Every structure is written in structure tokens, then in C-alpha cells.
Amino acid sequence: EASLTTIQGDLARRQRRIDEVTRERRRMVDEVDRVTAQAREIELTLARFARLMEVYESDVERLEALEQGGHLLLARLDRPCPLCGAEVDHQHHHGRQDVERSRVAARVEIARIDRERRDLVATMNGLETDFGTNLATSERLRRRMAAAERILGALRPEESGLRDEYEQRMDARDTVRERLKLFDERDRLAVQLSQVTTAPT
């Protein structure tokens, strides 16, 4: 009985430890899943931002071409008309102001896109930092999960061995109890027999 009580205590302690490590491993699995989902979301966002950056660059190229074209057009306005040969003073350039406005608008738009590109680059840098942090966190959690698996790998056989030993001790105790009952029964029968043999006839 004493050894059974000792084994029961050991089993309870081992089971509590197994439960603790299992809960900790489950928590780490959930955390890895959360961090991995975050990393995937960051990757998708970075891919979308990269496409947006390509659009910005394409827009800037188009606007720079428009601004350059306006500059060339204005340069041509200061020469004699290629069609009629009229000198610059005798030409009517109603479009000069429109071309100049277009060039100014293109420069303003390029400046706005440049600001947005700078903001986008800063945001992407922050996301890349977060992505790296997530990867490092995921790797750290995976190492801890592997350590928990090793602990469980050591605890489970010990716990199983204790259970086997407990069952063997239970069987041994039950055998002892059965024998004690037999001894008690023998003693009882011996008393009865002695009473029968000593009784007057």
C-alpha cells in the first residue's frame, strides 16, 4: 500500500508535468499559426505595394514624358511657323498657356507621386521589418516546440513505466489480499475444527 501511494504520487506529478508541457506546446502551436498568418498577410501586402510602386513609376515616366513634350513644344513656339513661315511676333499662340499649365500640372503631379512613393517605401520598410520579426518569432517558437516535444518524449515513457509498475503493484497487492483472506479463512476453519474436536460427545 505504501509503495502504491508513492507511485500514485509520482504518477500524479508526472501527469501534471505532461499536462503543463502539452498546454505550453499547444499555446506555441497556436502562436506559430498566428505569426505565420501574419507573415502571409504581410507578404501579400508587400506584393500589392510592389505593384503599386510599379504603377507610381509608370505614372512618373508618363508625366515626365508629358512635361518634356511640353517643353519641346514651347521651344518650337519660339521659331518661325513651319507651315506658313510666319515670324514669332506674327503668330497667334493660343496654346502656349495651355502647354505651360500642362507642364506645371505634370510637375505638381510628379511631386505628389514622389511624396506618396516615399511614404510607400517607408511603409514597405516597416512591413519588411515586421516580416523579419515574425520569421524570427516563428523560428524561436518552433525551437521551443521541439524542446517541448523532447521533454514529452522523455516524460511519456517514464509515465507509462510508472503506470505499468503501478498495475503490477496493484496485482501484487490483490494477490496478497487474496492470500490473507485464505489465511484468515484457514485460521477460522482451524478455530472451528478445534471447537468441534474439543466438544463433548
mmCIF file of C-alpha atoms in Angstrom:
data_model
loop_
_atom_site.group_PDB
_atom_site.id
_atom_site.type_symbol
_atom_site.label_atom_id
_atom_site.label_comp_id
_atom_site.label_asym_id
_atom_site.label_seq_id
_atom_site.Cartn_x
_atom_site.Cartn_y
_atom_site.Cartn_z
ATOM 1 C CA GLU A 1 0.000 0.000 0.000
ATOM 2 C CA ALA A 2 2.833 2.390 0.836
ATOM 3 C CA SER A 3 4.589 1.715 -2.470
ATOM 4 C CA LEU A 4 1.274 2.171 -4.318
ATOM 5 C CA THR A 5 0.783 5.526 -2.603
ATOM 6 C CA THR A 6 4.322 6.567 -3.574
ATOM 7 C CA ILE A 7 3.805 5.515 -7.187
ATOM 8 C CA GLN A 8 0.447 7.302 -7.280
ATOM 9 C CA GLY A 9 2.170 10.495 -6.140
ATOM 10 C CA ASP A 10 4.894 10.087 -8.762
ATOM 11 C CA LEU A 11 2.286 9.390 -11.442
ATOM 12 C CA ALA A 12 0.274 12.472 -10.478
ATOM 13 C CA ARG A 13 3.382 14.659 -10.589
ATOM 14 C CA ARG A 14 4.440 13.246 -13.967
ATOM 15 C CA GLN A 15 0.928 13.657 -15.376
ATOM 16 C CA ARG A 16 0.780 17.281 -14.167
ATOM 17 C CA ARG A 17 4.137 17.948 -15.843
ATOM 18 C CA ILE A 18 2.979 16.258 -19.058
ATOM 19 C CA ASP A 19 -0.218 18.348 -18.969
ATOM 20 C CA GLU A 20 1.786 21.557 -18.404
ATOM 21 C CA VAL A 21 4.186 20.829 -21.273
ATOM 22 C CA THR A 22 1.300 19.770 -23.547
ATOM 23 C CA ARG A 23 -0.581 23.011 -22.799
ATOM 24 C CA GLU A 24 2.585 25.038 -23.416
ATOM 25 C CA ARG A 25 3.188 23.218 -26.707
ATOM 26 C CA ARG A 26 -0.451 23.826 -27.760
ATOM 27 C CA ARG A 27 -0.060 27.512 -26.925
ATOM 28 C CA MET A 28 3.112 27.672 -29.031
ATOM 29 C CA VAL A 29 1.396 25.887 -31.943
ATOM 30 C CA ASP A 30 -1.413 28.471 -31.809
ATOM 31 C CA GLU A 31 1.140 31.292 -31.641
ATOM 32 C CA VAL A 32 3.096 29.872 -34.607
ATOM 33 C CA ASP A 33 -0.159 29.680 -36.577
ATOM 34 C CA ARG A 34 -0.965 33.296 -35.690
ATOM 35 C CA VAL A 35 2.533 34.551 -36.551
ATOM 36 C CA THR A 36 2.576 32.557 -39.801
ATOM 37 C CA ALA A 37 -0.810 34.006 -40.805
ATOM 38 C CA GLN A 38 0.515 37.494 -40.047
ATOM 39 C CA ALA A 39 3.626 36.833 -42.132
ATOM 40 C CA ARG A 40 1.479 35.648 -45.056
ATOM 41 C CA GLU A 41 -0.657 38.785 -44.795
ATOM 42 C CA ILE A 42 2.471 40.966 -44.752
ATOM 43 C CA GLU A 43 3.811 39.134 -47.829
ATOM 44 C CA LEU A 44 0.545 39.750 -49.686
ATOM 45 C CA THR A 45 0.546 43.412 -48.653
ATOM 46 C CA LEU A 46 4.166 43.828 -49.753
ATOM 47 C CA ALA A 47 3.318 42.253 -53.125
ATOM 48 C CA ARG A 48 0.386 44.678 -53.551
ATOM 49 C CA PHE A 49 2.602 47.602 -52.553
ATOM 50 C CA ALA A 50 5.277 46.477 -55.032
ATOM 51 C CA ARG A 51 2.645 46.546 -57.798
ATOM 52 C CA LEU A 52 1.548 49.998 -56.613
ATOM 53 C CA MET A 53 5.191 51.140 -56.758
ATOM 54 C CA GLU A 54 5.349 49.934 -60.364
ATOM 55 C CA VAL A 55 2.218 51.977 -61.136
ATOM 56 C CA TYR A 56 3.801 55.036 -59.496
ATOM 57 C CA GLU A 57 6.969 54.600 -61.553
ATOM 58 C CA SER A 58 4.954 54.168 -64.742
ATOM 59 C CA ASP A 59 2.906 57.287 -63.926
ATOM 60 C CA VAL A 60 6.060 59.305 -63.260
ATOM 61 C CA GLU A 61 7.595 58.176 -66.558
ATOM 62 C CA ARG A 62 4.409 59.145 -68.384
ATOM 63 C CA LEU A 63 4.233 62.536 -66.642
ATOM 64 C CA GLU A 64 7.928 63.221 -67.257
ATOM 65 C CA ALA A 65 7.380 62.426 -70.944
ATOM 66 C CA LEU A 66 4.387 64.805 -70.970
ATOM 67 C CA GLU A 67 6.401 67.527 -69.247
ATOM 68 C CA GLN A 68 9.329 67.001 -71.633
ATOM 69 C CA GLY A 69 6.957 67.084 -74.604
ATOM 70 C CA GLY A 70 5.510 70.351 -73.347
ATOM 71 C CA HIS A 71 8.996 71.764 -73.001
ATOM 72 C CA LEU A 72 9.810 70.787 -76.616
ATOM 73 C CA LEU A 73 6.528 72.231 -77.804
ATOM 74 C CA LEU A 74 7.244 75.546 -76.067
ATOM 75 C CA ALA A 75 10.726 75.600 -77.602
ATOM 76 C CA ARG A 76 9.164 75.170 -81.039
ATOM 77 C CA LEU A 77 6.831 78.115 -80.411
ATOM 78 C CA ASP A 78 9.816 80.485 -80.369
ATOM 79 C CA ARG A 79 10.654 79.707 -84.026
ATOM 80 C CA PRO A 80 9.059 80.673 -87.329
ATOM 81 C CA CYS A 81 5.934 78.655 -88.144
ATOM 82 C CA PRO A 82 6.943 75.512 -90.060
ATOM 83 C CA LEU A 83 3.699 75.663 -92.060
ATOM 84 C CA CYS A 84 3.406 79.269 -93.181
ATOM 85 C CA GLY A 85 6.821 80.698 -92.280
ATOM 86 C CA ALA A 86 5.330 83.499 -90.121
ATOM 87 C CA GLU A 87 7.759 85.042 -87.671
ATOM 88 C CA VAL A 88 7.281 84.504 -83.901
ATOM 89 C CA ASP A 89 5.840 88.032 -83.395
ATOM 90 C CA HIS A 90 3.124 87.442 -86.023
ATOM 91 C CA GLN A 91 1.996 84.041 -84.748
ATOM 92 C CA HIS A 92 -1.062 83.506 -82.564
ATOM 93 C CA HIS A 93 -0.115 81.032 -79.810
ATOM 94 C CA HIS A 94 -3.332 80.409 -78.039
ATOM 95 C CA GLY A 95 -1.983 77.043 -76.879
ATOM 96 C CA ARG A 96 1.144 78.375 -75.106
ATOM 97 C CA GLN A 97 -0.663 78.933 -71.826
ATOM 98 C CA ASP A 98 -2.340 75.514 -72.057
ATOM 99 C CA VAL A 99 1.002 73.840 -72.694
ATOM 100 C CA GLU A 100 2.595 75.704 -69.786
ATOM 101 C CA ARG A 101 -0.320 74.792 -67.492
ATOM 102 C CA SER A 102 0.012 71.168 -68.583
ATOM 103 C CA ARG A 103 3.743 71.178 -67.813
ATOM 104 C CA VAL A 104 3.162 72.744 -64.370
ATOM 105 C CA ALA A 105 0.393 70.246 -63.634
ATOM 106 C CA ALA A 106 2.701 67.384 -64.642
ATOM 107 C CA ARG A 107 5.457 68.690 -62.331
ATOM 108 C CA VAL A 108 2.966 69.050 -59.449
ATOM 109 C CA GLU A 109 1.654 65.536 -60.046
ATOM 110 C CA ILE A 110 5.205 64.143 -60.188
ATOM 111 C CA ALA A 111 5.979 65.843 -56.858
ATOM 112 C CA ARG A 112 2.788 64.389 -55.318
ATOM 113 C CA ILE A 113 3.631 60.876 -56.575
ATOM 114 C CA ASP A 114 7.202 61.254 -55.260
ATOM 115 C CA ARG A 115 5.791 62.053 -51.792
ATOM 116 C CA GLU A 116 3.485 59.048 -51.999
ATOM 117 C CA ARG A 117 6.380 56.857 -53.158
ATOM 118 C CA ARG A 118 8.483 57.972 -50.181
ATOM 119 C CA ASP A 119 5.590 57.177 -47.822
ATOM 120 C CA LEU A 120 5.110 53.825 -49.541
ATOM 121 C CA VAL A 121 8.816 52.986 -49.246
ATOM 122 C CA ALA A 122 8.729 53.836 -45.516
ATOM 123 C CA THR A 123 5.630 51.672 -45.053
ATOM 124 C CA MET A 124 7.193 48.797 -47.002
ATOM 125 C CA ASN A 125 10.385 49.060 -44.933
ATOM 126 C CA GLY A 126 8.297 48.846 -41.762
ATOM 127 C CA LEU A 127 6.409 45.842 -43.101
ATOM 128 C CA GLU A 128 9.658 44.127 -44.090
ATOM 129 C CA THR A 129 10.945 44.701 -40.555
ATOM 130 C CA ASP A 130 7.707 43.222 -39.167
ATOM 131 C CA PHE A 131 8.046 40.291 -41.570
ATOM 132 C CA GLY A 132 11.597 39.630 -40.343
ATOM 133 C CA THR A 133 10.426 39.860 -36.726
ATOM 134 C CA ASN A 134 7.623 37.392 -37.467
ATOM 135 C CA LEU A 135 10.061 34.948 -39.051
ATOM 136 C CA ALA A 136 12.408 35.212 -36.069
ATOM 137 C CA THR A 137 9.497 34.749 -33.638
ATOM 138 C CA SER A 138 8.239 31.755 -35.612
ATOM 139 C CA GLU A 139 11.711 30.181 -35.597
ATOM 140 C CA ARG A 140 12.085 30.771 -31.828
ATOM 141 C CA LEU A 141 8.655 29.224 -31.190
ATOM 142 C CA ARG A 142 9.478 26.229 -33.375
ATOM 143 C CA ARG A 143 12.653 25.636 -31.359
ATOM 144 C CA ARG A 144 10.638 25.810 -28.135
ATOM 145 C CA MET A 145 8.077 23.404 -29.601
ATOM 146 C CA ALA A 146 10.871 20.977 -30.468
ATOM 147 C CA ALA A 147 12.187 21.268 -26.886
ATOM 148 C CA ALA A 148 8.674 20.583 -25.546
ATOM 149 C CA GLU A 149 8.446 17.530 -27.821
ATOM 150 C CA ARG A 150 11.758 16.249 -26.437
ATOM 151 C CA ILE A 151 10.518 16.747 -22.862
ATOM 152 C CA LEU A 152 7.277 14.936 -23.659
ATOM 153 C CA GLY A 153 9.282 12.204 -25.371
ATOM 154 C CA ALA A 154 11.169 11.667 -22.117
ATOM 155 C CA LEU A 155 8.174 12.049 -19.774
ATOM 156 C CA ARG A 156 5.723 9.759 -21.558
ATOM 157 C CA PRO A 157 7.812 6.569 -21.319
ATOM 158 C CA GLU A 158 8.535 7.334 -17.650
ATOM 159 C CA GLU A 159 4.839 7.853 -17.008
ATOM 160 C CA SER A 160 3.999 4.675 -18.931
ATOM 161 C CA GLY A 161 6.620 2.750 -16.938
ATOM 162 C CA LEU A 162 5.146 4.065 -13.679
ATOM 163 C CA ARG A 163 1.660 3.004 -14.793
ATOM 164 C CA ASP A 164 2.951 -0.468 -15.592
ATOM 165 C CA GLU A 165 4.681 -0.627 -12.212
ATOM 166 C CA TYR A 166 1.501 0.638 -10.506
ATOM 167 C CA GLU A 167 -0.566 -2.087 -12.201
ATOM 168 C CA GLN A 168 1.991 -4.735 -11.197
ATOM 169 C CA ARG A 169 1.909 -3.491 -7.596
ATOM 170 C CA MET A 170 -1.912 -3.485 -7.698
ATOM 171 C CA ASP A 171 -1.864 -7.093 -8.902
ATOM 172 C CA ALA A 172 0.661 -7.972 -6.190
ATOM 173 C CA ARG A 173 -1.492 -6.253 -3.549
ATOM 174 C CA ASP A 174 -4.592 -8.064 -4.755
ATOM 175 C CA THR A 175 -2.691 -11.372 -4.639
ATOM 176 C CA VAL A 176 -1.531 -10.605 -1.082
ATOM 177 C CA ARG A 177 -5.093 -9.726 -0.069
ATOM 178 C CA GLU A 178 -6.391 -12.983 -1.547
ATOM 179 C CA ARG A 179 -3.734 -14.915 0.363
ATOM 180 C CA LEU A 180 -4.511 -13.030 3.551
ATOM 181 C CA LYS A 181 -8.161 -13.943 3.074
ATOM 182 C CA LEU A 182 -7.107 -17.574 2.650
ATOM 183 C CA PHE A 183 -5.034 -17.362 5.850
ATOM 184 C CA ASP A 184 -7.964 -15.755 7.653
ATOM 185 C CA GLU A 185 -10.252 -18.481 6.289
ATOM 186 C CA ARG A 186 -7.711 -21.178 7.358
ATOM 187 C CA ASP A 187 -7.479 -19.647 10.829
ATOM 188 C CA ARG A 188 -11.284 -19.501 11.068
ATOM 189 C CA LEU A 189 -11.607 -23.098 9.953
ATOM 190 C CA ALA A 190 -8.843 -24.127 12.367
ATOM 191 C CA VAL A 191 -10.756 -22.493 15.217
ATOM 192 C CA GLN A 192 -13.957 -24.240 14.129
ATOM 193 C CA LEU A 193 -12.135 -27.556 13.825
ATOM 194 C CA SER A 194 -10.623 -27.176 17.257
ATOM 195 C CA GLN A 195 -14.022 -26.407 18.689
ATOM 196 C CA VAL A 196 -15.528 -29.460 17.036
ATOM 197 C CA THR A 197 -12.759 -31.774 18.205
ATOM 198 C CA THR A 198 -12.820 -30.483 21.775
ATOM 199 C CA ALA A 199 -16.584 -30.537 22.103
ATOM 200 C CA PRO A 200 -18.011 -33.313 24.378
ATOM 201 C CA THR A 201 -19.632 -36.128 22.508
#
